[in-house]
Amino acid sequence: MLVSTADYSEELDVRLVEVFASVLDGSGRPVLDLDADEFRIAEDGEPQTILRFERLEDLPLWVTVLVDTSASMADYLPDVRRVAREFFESTLREEDRASVMTFAERPREATAFTDDLDALSAGLAGLAAGRGTALWDSVVHAVYGLQGSSGQRTLVLLTDGEDRQSRFDFEEAARYANAAGVTVYGIALKSGVKRAARGNLERLAELTGGRLFLLDGPDDLGRAATTIQQELRSRYLLAYQAPQGGGEELRTVEVTVARPGLAVRALRGYYP
């Protein structure tokens, strides 16, 4: 995410690229004891100097759970309701906020941002299958709702990945999510997602620093939700000065750590 920051004088016109990063060991567990000098960042292959470094156990979360309620998802909605409620219960703290959105032929706000678990549950209780699938329009709508929030902005998308009637296409939705600094986690069933749709969901998640969970069945929903919760509570914030010049094309970002055997999940690029 490209930002100006109050930590620096406006006269210097320092623009920072903020990168949220999760670091995992070989078993997929978060690694929480890394220092700034163990991280490396490159933009378009060129090393960058880290100007800001924080561990983010306590940074507020702003999370939207976006649920596909098209006809193809009808059989899974009871499990989605249960797991989403458990996700909110295990994840949200006093300073956090969450919302619930659904979509079939159009996006619908089921619950506005709140820390009230009963209100979130009420939004989940109303899930019902509908016709049509405006996936990318709904992603854009959810990202718009997350803009302006202070903290970690996250979209958890439960879908089979098919889009049938959006005005926005995948590229527009991905660019919008990336520019807004929203991390996208996708959750889909292997048996229900086609190859092209899977590729788009993977690209959206990777570009924004999240990931796609492909589940064998609805019983795996809880595992995916737990993993997301653990990653959100164990991330690092890194920032570097955006290089001058260049066009409007995607600038690639690569984050690595010096300690061997660790994997990094982070923003893969941004649009200036």
PDB file of C-alpha atoms in Angstrom:
ATOM      1  CA  MET A   1       0.000   0.000   0.000  1.00  0.00           C
ATOM      2  CA  LEU A   2       1.403   3.384  -0.993  1.00  0.00           C
ATOM      3  CA  VAL A   3       0.902   6.003   1.705  1.00  0.00           C
ATOM      4  CA  SER A   4       2.100   9.268   3.145  1.00  0.00           C
ATOM      5  CA  THR A   5       2.785   8.986   6.849  1.00  0.00           C
ATOM      6  CA  ALA A   6       2.609  11.449   9.728  1.00  0.00           C
ATOM      7  CA  ASP A   7       5.831   9.996  11.107  1.00  0.00           C
ATOM      8  CA  TYR A   8       7.686  12.103   8.569  1.00  0.00           C
ATOM      9  CA  SER A   9       7.479  15.810   7.785  1.00  0.00           C
ATOM     10  CA  GLU A  10       5.221  16.665   4.868  1.00  0.00           C
ATOM     11  CA  GLU A  11       7.991  18.931   3.584  1.00  0.00           C
ATOM     12  CA  LEU A  12      10.112  15.873   2.864  1.00  0.00           C
ATOM     13  CA  ASP A  13       7.324  14.365   0.720  1.00  0.00           C
ATOM     14  CA  VAL A  14       8.333  10.888   1.851  1.00  0.00           C
ATOM     15  CA  ARG A  15       5.960   8.290   0.466  1.00  0.00           C
ATOM     16  CA  LEU A  16       6.119   4.917   2.140  1.00  0.00           C
ATOM     17  CA  VAL A  17       5.156   1.513   0.903  1.00  0.00           C
ATOM     18  CA  GLU A  18       3.678  -0.381   3.855  1.00  0.00           C
ATOM     19  CA  VAL A  19       3.972  -4.155   3.765  1.00  0.00           C
ATOM     20  CA  PHE A  20       2.232  -6.514   6.198  1.00  0.00           C
ATOM     21  CA  ALA A  21       4.124  -9.795   6.430  1.00  0.00           C
ATOM     22  CA  SER A  22       3.451 -13.156   8.077  1.00  0.00           C
ATOM     23  CA  VAL A  23       6.420 -15.457   8.641  1.00  0.00           C
ATOM     24  CA  LEU A  24       5.835 -19.199   9.037  1.00  0.00           C
ATOM     25  CA  ASP A  25       8.080 -22.082  10.008  1.00  0.00           C
ATOM     26  CA  GLY A  26       8.186 -25.443   8.238  1.00  0.00           C
ATOM     27  CA  SER A  27       5.080 -26.601  10.112  1.00  0.00           C
ATOM     28  CA  GLY A  28       3.093 -23.497   9.186  1.00  0.00           C
ATOM     29  CA  ARG A  29       3.321 -21.930  12.639  1.00  0.00           C
ATOM     30  CA  PRO A  30       3.840 -18.150  12.915  1.00  0.00           C
ATOM     31  CA  VAL A  31       7.350 -16.994  13.848  1.00  0.00           C
ATOM     32  CA  LEU A  32       7.176 -14.061  16.276  1.00  0.00           C
ATOM     33  CA  ASP A  33      10.774 -13.328  17.309  1.00  0.00           C
ATOM     34  CA  LEU A  34      12.262 -11.776  14.179  1.00  0.00           C
ATOM     35  CA  ASP A  35      14.078  -8.446  14.233  1.00  0.00           C
ATOM     36  CA  ALA A  36      14.178  -5.777  11.547  1.00  0.00           C
ATOM     37  CA  ASP A  37      17.699  -6.661  10.436  1.00  0.00           C
ATOM     38  CA  GLU A  38      16.531 -10.178   9.530  1.00  0.00           C
ATOM     39  CA  PHE A  39      14.153  -8.891   6.837  1.00  0.00           C
ATOM     40  CA  ARG A  40      15.007  -7.992   3.258  1.00  0.00           C
ATOM     41  CA  ILE A  41      12.723  -6.088   0.849  1.00  0.00           C
ATOM     42  CA  ALA A  42      13.213  -5.614  -2.886  1.00  0.00           C
ATOM     43  CA  GLU A  43      11.071  -3.639  -5.311  1.00  0.00           C
ATOM     44  CA  ASP A  44      11.341  -4.709  -8.938  1.00  0.00           C
ATOM     45  CA  GLY A  45      14.473  -6.595  -7.916  1.00  0.00           C
ATOM     46  CA  GLU A  46      16.186  -3.594  -6.271  1.00  0.00           C
ATOM     47  CA  PRO A  47      16.965  -3.784  -2.504  1.00  0.00           C
ATOM     48  CA  GLN A  48      15.150  -1.230  -0.335  1.00  0.00           C
ATOM     49  CA  THR A  49      15.955   0.240   3.086  1.00  0.00           C
ATOM     50  CA  ILE A  50      13.445  -0.589   5.815  1.00  0.00           C
ATOM     51  CA  LEU A  51      12.431   2.678   7.491  1.00  0.00           C
ATOM     52  CA  ARG A  52       9.767   1.324   9.812  1.00  0.00           C
ATOM     53  CA  PHE A  53       9.378  -2.007  11.583  1.00  0.00           C
ATOM     54  CA  GLU A  54       6.700  -3.177  14.026  1.00  0.00           C
ATOM     55  CA  ARG A  55       5.327  -6.406  15.415  1.00  0.00           C
ATOM     56  CA  LEU A  56       1.558  -6.256  15.194  1.00  0.00           C
ATOM     57  CA  GLU A  57       0.057  -8.336  17.959  1.00  0.00           C
ATOM     58  CA  ASP A  58      -2.068  -5.382  19.092  1.00  0.00           C
ATOM     59  CA  LEU A  59      -2.834  -3.426  15.907  1.00  0.00           C
ATOM     60  CA  PRO A  60      -6.642  -3.243  15.521  1.00  0.00           C
ATOM     61  CA  LEU A  61      -8.277  -5.465  12.930  1.00  0.00           C
ATOM     62  CA  TRP A  62     -10.973  -4.374  10.495  1.00  0.00           C
ATOM     63  CA  VAL A  63     -12.388  -7.509   8.930  1.00  0.00           C
ATOM     64  CA  THR A  64     -15.174  -8.044   6.437  1.00  0.00           C
ATOM     65  CA  VAL A  65     -16.461 -11.575   5.891  1.00  0.00           C
ATOM     66  CA  LEU A  66     -17.916 -11.680   2.372  1.00  0.00           C
ATOM     67  CA  VAL A  67     -20.108 -14.726   1.744  1.00  0.00           C
ATOM     68  CA  ASP A  68     -21.163 -16.018  -1.654  1.00  0.00           C
ATOM     69  CA  THR A  69     -24.859 -16.929  -1.335  1.00  0.00           C
ATOM     70  CA  SER A  70     -25.405 -17.923  -4.965  1.00  0.00           C
ATOM     71  CA  ALA A  71     -27.260 -21.163  -5.652  1.00  0.00           C
ATOM     72  CA  SER A  72     -24.030 -23.159  -6.043  1.00  0.00           C
ATOM     73  CA  MET A  73     -23.152 -22.387  -2.412  1.00  0.00           C
ATOM     74  CA  ALA A  74     -26.505 -23.347  -0.889  1.00  0.00           C
ATOM     75  CA  ASP A  75     -25.398 -26.658   0.627  1.00  0.00           C
ATOM     76  CA  TYR A  76     -22.493 -25.033   2.498  1.00  0.00           C
ATOM     77  CA  LEU A  77     -24.219 -22.026   4.066  1.00  0.00           C
ATOM     78  CA  PRO A  78     -25.047 -23.716   7.407  1.00  0.00           C
ATOM     79  CA  ASP A  79     -21.354 -24.558   7.875  1.00  0.00           C
ATOM     80  CA  VAL A  80     -20.344 -21.058   6.787  1.00  0.00           C
ATOM     81  CA  ARG A  81     -22.627 -19.534   9.425  1.00  0.00           C
ATOM     82  CA  ARG A  82     -21.168 -21.706  12.167  1.00  0.00           C
ATOM     83  CA  VAL A  83     -17.518 -21.185  11.245  1.00  0.00           C
ATOM     84  CA  ALA A  84     -17.879 -17.443  10.683  1.00  0.00           C
ATOM     85  CA  ARG A  85     -19.400 -17.073  14.145  1.00  0.00           C
ATOM     86  CA  GLU A  86     -16.523 -19.077  15.639  1.00  0.00           C
ATOM     87  CA  PHE A  87     -14.025 -16.970  13.693  1.00  0.00           C
ATOM     88  CA  PHE A  88     -15.449 -13.758  15.126  1.00  0.00           C
ATOM     89  CA  GLU A  89     -15.526 -15.179  18.648  1.00  0.00           C
ATOM     90  CA  SER A  90     -11.897 -16.305  18.556  1.00  0.00           C
ATOM     91  CA  THR A  91     -10.488 -13.318  16.670  1.00  0.00           C
ATOM     92  CA  LEU A  92     -12.145 -10.077  17.711  1.00  0.00           C
ATOM     93  CA  ARG A  93     -10.894  -8.003  20.603  1.00  0.00           C
ATOM     94  CA  GLU A  94     -12.348  -4.837  22.091  1.00  0.00           C
ATOM     95  CA  GLU A  95     -10.560  -2.520  19.642  1.00  0.00           C
ATOM     96  CA  ASP A  96     -11.411  -4.607  16.536  1.00  0.00           C
ATOM     97  CA  ARG A  97     -14.350  -4.219  14.173  1.00  0.00           C
ATOM     98  CA  ALA A  98     -15.966  -6.672  11.765  1.00  0.00           C
ATOM     99  CA  SER A  99     -18.783  -6.690   9.241  1.00  0.00           C
ATOM    100  CA  VAL A 100     -20.726  -9.283   7.262  1.00  0.00           C
ATOM    101  CA  MET A 101     -21.577  -8.922   3.585  1.00  0.00           C
ATOM    102  CA  THR A 102     -23.298 -11.367   1.267  1.00  0.00           C
ATOM    103  CA  PHE A 103     -23.703 -11.480  -2.471  1.00  0.00           C
ATOM    104  CA  ALA A 104     -25.516 -13.307  -5.215  1.00  0.00           C
ATOM    105  CA  GLU A 105     -26.702 -11.016  -8.026  1.00  0.00           C
ATOM    106  CA  ARG A 106     -25.533  -7.993  -5.981  1.00  0.00           C
ATOM    107  CA  PRO A 107     -23.655  -7.227  -2.731  1.00  0.00           C
ATOM    108  CA  ARG A 108     -25.652  -6.732   0.449  1.00  0.00           C
ATOM    109  CA  GLU A 109     -24.477  -5.408   3.809  1.00  0.00           C
ATOM    110  CA  ALA A 110     -25.801  -7.854   6.399  1.00  0.00           C
ATOM    111  CA  THR A 111     -24.056  -6.253   9.393  1.00  0.00           C
ATOM    112  CA  ALA A 112     -22.223  -2.924   9.526  1.00  0.00           C
ATOM    113  CA  PHE A 113     -18.849  -2.703  11.245  1.00  0.00           C
ATOM    114  CA  THR A 114     -19.230  -3.542  14.910  1.00  0.00           C
ATOM    115  CA  ASP A 115     -17.631  -5.384  17.810  1.00  0.00           C
ATOM    116  CA  ASP A 116     -21.029  -6.805  18.843  1.00  0.00           C
ATOM    117  CA  LEU A 117     -20.962 -10.582  18.361  1.00  0.00           C
ATOM    118  CA  ASP A 118     -24.737 -10.830  18.615  1.00  0.00           C
ATOM    119  CA  ALA A 119     -25.155  -8.329  15.772  1.00  0.00           C
ATOM    120  CA  LEU A 120     -22.650 -10.222  13.628  1.00  0.00           C
ATOM    121  CA  SER A 121     -24.433 -13.486  14.370  1.00  0.00           C
ATOM    122  CA  ALA A 122     -27.737 -11.916  13.369  1.00  0.00           C
ATOM    123  CA  GLY A 123     -26.238 -11.002  10.003  1.00  0.00           C
ATOM    124  CA  LEU A 124     -24.991 -14.538   9.541  1.00  0.00           C
ATOM    125  CA  ALA A 125     -28.328 -16.038  10.554  1.00  0.00           C
ATOM    126  CA  GLY A 126     -29.982 -14.461   7.536  1.00  0.00           C
ATOM    127  CA  LEU A 127     -27.850 -16.215   4.924  1.00  0.00           C
ATOM    128  CA  ALA A 128     -29.976 -17.646   2.120  1.00  0.00           C
ATOM    129  CA  ALA A 129     -29.111 -18.786  -1.377  1.00  0.00           C
ATOM    130  CA  GLY A 130     -30.017 -16.537  -4.307  1.00  0.00           C
ATOM    131  CA  ARG A 131     -29.553 -16.313  -8.058  1.00  0.00           C
ATOM    132  CA  GLY A 132     -26.634 -14.799  -9.945  1.00  0.00           C
ATOM    133  CA  THR A 133     -23.024 -14.261  -8.894  1.00  0.00           C
ATOM    134  CA  ALA A 134     -21.592 -10.738  -8.925  1.00  0.00           C
ATOM    135  CA  LEU A 135     -18.271 -11.730  -7.375  1.00  0.00           C
ATOM    136  CA  TRP A 136     -15.945  -8.932  -8.508  1.00  0.00           C
ATOM    137  CA  ASP A 137     -18.529  -6.193  -7.984  1.00  0.00           C
ATOM    138  CA  SER A 138     -18.933  -7.482  -4.433  1.00  0.00           C
ATOM    139  CA  VAL A 139     -15.195  -7.560  -3.788  1.00  0.00           C
ATOM    140  CA  VAL A 140     -14.940  -3.929  -4.908  1.00  0.00           C
ATOM    141  CA  HIS A 141     -17.919  -2.996  -2.713  1.00  0.00           C
ATOM    142  CA  ALA A 142     -16.376  -4.720   0.329  1.00  0.00           C
ATOM    143  CA  VAL A 143     -12.979  -3.114  -0.241  1.00  0.00           C
ATOM    144  CA  TYR A 144     -14.613   0.291  -0.492  1.00  0.00           C
ATOM    145  CA  GLY A 145     -16.192  -0.281   2.914  1.00  0.00           C
ATOM    146  CA  LEU A 146     -12.797  -1.074   4.429  1.00  0.00           C
ATOM    147  CA  GLN A 147     -11.101   2.040   3.098  1.00  0.00           C
ATOM    148  CA  GLY A 148     -10.281   4.681   5.674  1.00  0.00           C
ATOM    149  CA  SER A 149     -10.185   2.273   8.617  1.00  0.00           C
ATOM    150  CA  SER A 150      -7.074   2.451  10.786  1.00  0.00           C
ATOM    151  CA  GLY A 151      -5.415  -0.904  11.373  1.00  0.00           C
ATOM    152  CA  GLN A 152      -5.150  -4.147   9.473  1.00  0.00           C
ATOM    153  CA  ARG A 153      -7.771  -4.203   6.724  1.00  0.00           C
ATOM    154  CA  THR A 154      -8.774  -7.757   5.821  1.00  0.00           C
ATOM    155  CA  LEU A 155     -11.340  -9.346   3.539  1.00  0.00           C
ATOM    156  CA  VAL A 156     -12.273 -13.003   4.107  1.00  0.00           C
ATOM    157  CA  LEU A 157     -14.018 -14.246   0.962  1.00  0.00           C
ATOM    158  CA  LEU A 158     -16.008 -17.494   0.965  1.00  0.00           C
ATOM    159  CA  THR A 159     -16.954 -18.430  -2.591  1.00  0.00           C
ATOM    160  CA  ASP A 160     -16.724 -20.967  -5.396  1.00  0.00           C
ATOM    161  CA  GLY A 161     -14.974 -18.304  -7.492  1.00  0.00           C
ATOM    162  CA  GLU A 162     -17.453 -18.072 -10.364  1.00  0.00           C
ATOM    163  CA  ASP A 163     -18.492 -14.624 -11.577  1.00  0.00           C
ATOM    164  CA  ARG A 164     -21.487 -14.338 -13.886  1.00  0.00           C
ATOM    165  CA  GLN A 165     -22.670 -10.738 -13.970  1.00  0.00           C
ATOM    166  CA  SER A 166     -20.217  -8.179 -12.545  1.00  0.00           C
ATOM    167  CA  ARG A 167     -19.563  -4.818 -14.150  1.00  0.00           C
ATOM    168  CA  PHE A 168     -16.005  -4.932 -12.768  1.00  0.00           C
ATOM    169  CA  ASP A 169     -13.644  -7.617 -13.995  1.00  0.00           C
ATOM    170  CA  PHE A 170     -11.002  -9.503 -12.025  1.00  0.00           C
ATOM    171  CA  GLU A 171      -8.146  -7.147 -12.909  1.00  0.00           C
ATOM    172  CA  GLU A 172     -10.088  -4.103 -11.744  1.00  0.00           C
ATOM    173  CA  ALA A 173     -11.105  -5.753  -8.484  1.00  0.00           C
ATOM    174  CA  ALA A 174      -7.555  -6.939  -7.768  1.00  0.00           C
ATOM    175  CA  ARG A 175      -6.080  -3.526  -8.491  1.00  0.00           C
ATOM    176  CA  TYR A 176      -8.656  -1.838  -6.261  1.00  0.00           C
ATOM    177  CA  ALA A 177      -8.019  -4.211  -3.334  1.00  0.00           C
ATOM    178  CA  ASN A 178      -4.276  -3.783  -3.724  1.00  0.00           C
ATOM    179  CA  ALA A 179      -4.442   0.016  -3.857  1.00  0.00           C
ATOM    180  CA  ALA A 180      -6.636   0.095  -0.740  1.00  0.00           C
ATOM    181  CA  GLY A 181      -4.167  -1.995   1.272  1.00  0.00           C
ATOM    182  CA  VAL A 182      -6.700  -4.760   1.925  1.00  0.00           C
ATOM    183  CA  THR A 183      -5.384  -8.287   2.526  1.00  0.00           C
ATOM    184  CA  VAL A 184      -7.648 -10.884   0.918  1.00  0.00           C
ATOM    185  CA  TYR A 185      -8.046 -14.441   2.183  1.00  0.00           C
ATOM    186  CA  GLY A 186     -10.076 -16.721  -0.056  1.00  0.00           C
ATOM    187  CA  ILE A 187     -11.819 -19.916   1.066  1.00  0.00           C
ATOM    188  CA  ALA A 188     -13.276 -22.312  -1.505  1.00  0.00           C
ATOM    189  CA  LEU A 189     -14.071 -26.005  -1.871  1.00  0.00           C
ATOM    190  CA  LYS A 190     -11.843 -27.947  -4.265  1.00  0.00           C
ATOM    191  CA  SER A 191     -14.815 -29.736  -5.762  1.00  0.00           C
ATOM    192  CA  GLY A 192     -16.701 -26.514  -6.412  1.00  0.00           C
ATOM    193  CA  VAL A 193     -14.113 -24.204  -7.974  1.00  0.00           C
ATOM    194  CA  LYS A 194     -13.127 -24.345 -11.636  1.00  0.00           C
ATOM    195  CA  ARG A 195      -9.522 -23.946 -12.771  1.00  0.00           C
ATOM    196  CA  ALA A 196      -9.872 -20.405 -14.147  1.00  0.00           C
ATOM    197  CA  ALA A 197     -11.739 -19.227 -11.058  1.00  0.00           C
ATOM    198  CA  ARG A 198      -9.140 -20.850  -8.821  1.00  0.00           C
ATOM    199  CA  GLY A 199      -6.360 -19.008 -10.639  1.00  0.00           C
ATOM    200  CA  ASN A 200      -8.047 -15.649 -10.141  1.00  0.00           C
ATOM    201  CA  LEU A 201      -8.668 -16.281  -6.442  1.00  0.00           C
ATOM    202  CA  GLU A 202      -5.041 -17.328  -5.953  1.00  0.00           C
ATOM    203  CA  ARG A 203      -3.750 -14.240  -7.760  1.00  0.00           C
ATOM    204  CA  LEU A 204      -5.986 -11.925  -5.753  1.00  0.00           C
ATOM    205  CA  ALA A 205      -4.836 -13.431  -2.452  1.00  0.00           C
ATOM    206  CA  GLU A 206      -1.139 -13.496  -3.349  1.00  0.00           C
ATOM    207  CA  LEU A 207      -1.096  -9.955  -4.711  1.00  0.00           C
ATOM    208  CA  THR A 208      -2.581  -8.571  -1.486  1.00  0.00           C
ATOM    209  CA  GLY A 209      -0.506 -10.670   0.939  1.00  0.00           C
ATOM    210  CA  GLY A 210      -3.186 -13.219   1.835  1.00  0.00           C
ATOM    211  CA  ARG A 211      -3.755 -16.737   0.580  1.00  0.00           C
ATOM    212  CA  LEU A 212      -6.336 -19.089  -0.848  1.00  0.00           C
ATOM    213  CA  PHE A 213      -7.558 -22.096   1.113  1.00  0.00           C
ATOM    214  CA  LEU A 214      -8.884 -24.937  -1.050  1.00  0.00           C
ATOM    215  CA  LEU A 215     -10.856 -27.270   1.184  1.00  0.00           C
ATOM    216  CA  ASP A 216     -11.723 -30.920   0.736  1.00  0.00           C
ATOM    217  CA  GLY A 217     -15.064 -30.343   2.450  1.00  0.00           C
ATOM    218  CA  PRO A 218     -16.988 -28.043   4.788  1.00  0.00           C
ATOM    219  CA  ASP A 219     -15.433 -29.741   7.821  1.00  0.00           C
ATOM    220  CA  ASP A 220     -12.158 -27.972   6.910  1.00  0.00           C
ATOM    221  CA  LEU A 221     -13.679 -24.505   7.217  1.00  0.00           C
ATOM    222  CA  GLY A 222     -12.728 -24.286  10.874  1.00  0.00           C
ATOM    223  CA  ARG A 223      -9.081 -25.065  10.149  1.00  0.00           C
ATOM    224  CA  ALA A 224      -8.899 -22.328   7.539  1.00  0.00           C
ATOM    225  CA  ALA A 225     -10.525 -19.782   9.859  1.00  0.00           C
ATOM    226  CA  THR A 226      -8.101 -20.664  12.669  1.00  0.00           C
ATOM    227  CA  THR A 227      -5.102 -20.240  10.365  1.00  0.00           C
ATOM    228  CA  ILE A 228      -6.322 -16.828   9.226  1.00  0.00           C
ATOM    229  CA  GLN A 229      -6.828 -15.739  12.819  1.00  0.00           C
ATOM    230  CA  GLN A 230      -3.304 -16.840  13.766  1.00  0.00           C
ATOM    231  CA  GLU A 231      -1.728 -15.019  10.824  1.00  0.00           C
ATOM    232  CA  LEU A 232      -3.595 -11.784  11.490  1.00  0.00           C
ATOM    233  CA  ARG A 233      -2.354 -11.779  15.084  1.00  0.00           C
ATOM    234  CA  SER A 234       1.274 -12.498  14.221  1.00  0.00           C
ATOM    235  CA  ARG A 235       2.185 -10.155  11.393  1.00  0.00           C
ATOM    236  CA  TYR A 236       4.968  -7.643  10.990  1.00  0.00           C
ATOM    237  CA  LEU A 237       4.668  -4.174   9.469  1.00  0.00           C
ATOM    238  CA  LEU A 238       7.563  -3.104   7.271  1.00  0.00           C
ATOM    239  CA  ALA A 239       7.797   0.169   5.359  1.00  0.00           C
ATOM    240  CA  TYR A 240      10.239   1.629   2.861  1.00  0.00           C
ATOM    241  CA  GLN A 241      10.417   4.741   0.730  1.00  0.00           C
ATOM    242  CA  ALA A 242       8.805   4.370  -2.667  1.00  0.00           C
ATOM    243  CA  PRO A 243      11.382   4.840  -5.438  1.00  0.00           C
ATOM    244  CA  GLN A 244      10.864   7.900  -7.622  1.00  0.00           C
ATOM    245  CA  GLY A 245       9.762   7.666 -11.231  1.00  0.00           C
ATOM    246  CA  GLY A 246       8.320   4.722 -13.076  1.00  0.00           C
ATOM    247  CA  GLY A 247       4.952   4.369 -14.739  1.00  0.00           C
ATOM    248  CA  GLU A 248       1.577   3.166 -13.548  1.00  0.00           C
ATOM    249  CA  GLU A 249       2.271  -0.535 -13.981  1.00  0.00           C
ATOM    250  CA  LEU A 250       2.460  -3.009 -11.112  1.00  0.00           C
ATOM    251  CA  ARG A 251       5.664  -2.740  -9.083  1.00  0.00           C
ATOM    252  CA  THR A 252       6.699  -6.115  -7.703  1.00  0.00           C
ATOM    253  CA  VAL A 253       7.618  -6.466  -4.033  1.00  0.00           C
ATOM    254  CA  GLU A 254       9.571  -9.367  -2.554  1.00  0.00           C
ATOM    255  CA  VAL A 255      10.047  -9.881   1.187  1.00  0.00           C
ATOM    256  CA  THR A 256      12.505 -12.473   2.492  1.00  0.00           C
ATOM    257  CA  VAL A 257      14.128 -13.281   5.823  1.00  0.00           C
ATOM    258  CA  ALA A 258      17.710 -14.214   6.505  1.00  0.00           C
ATOM    259  CA  ARG A 259      16.826 -17.046   8.887  1.00  0.00           C
ATOM    260  CA  PRO A 260      16.706 -20.335   6.945  1.00  0.00           C
ATOM    261  CA  GLY A 261      13.667 -22.589   6.694  1.00  0.00           C
ATOM    262  CA  LEU A 262      11.025 -19.844   6.969  1.00  0.00           C
ATOM    263  CA  ALA A 263       8.335 -18.805   4.515  1.00  0.00           C
ATOM    264  CA  VAL A 264       7.020 -15.256   4.143  1.00  0.00           C
ATOM    265  CA  ARG A 265       3.510 -14.230   3.104  1.00  0.00           C
ATOM    266  CA  ALA A 266       3.387 -10.550   2.165  1.00  0.00           C
ATOM    267  CA  LEU A 267       2.258  -8.024  -0.401  1.00  0.00           C
ATOM    268  CA  ARG A 268       3.518  -9.151  -3.803  1.00  0.00           C
ATOM    269  CA  GLY A 269       3.270  -5.801  -5.535  1.00  0.00           C
ATOM    270  CA  TYR A 270       1.464  -2.475  -5.705  1.00  0.00           C
ATOM    271  CA  TYR A 271       0.230   0.059  -8.209  1.00  0.00           C
ATOM    272  CA  PRO A 272       1.793   3.533  -7.763  1.00  0.00           C
TER     273      PRO A 272
END
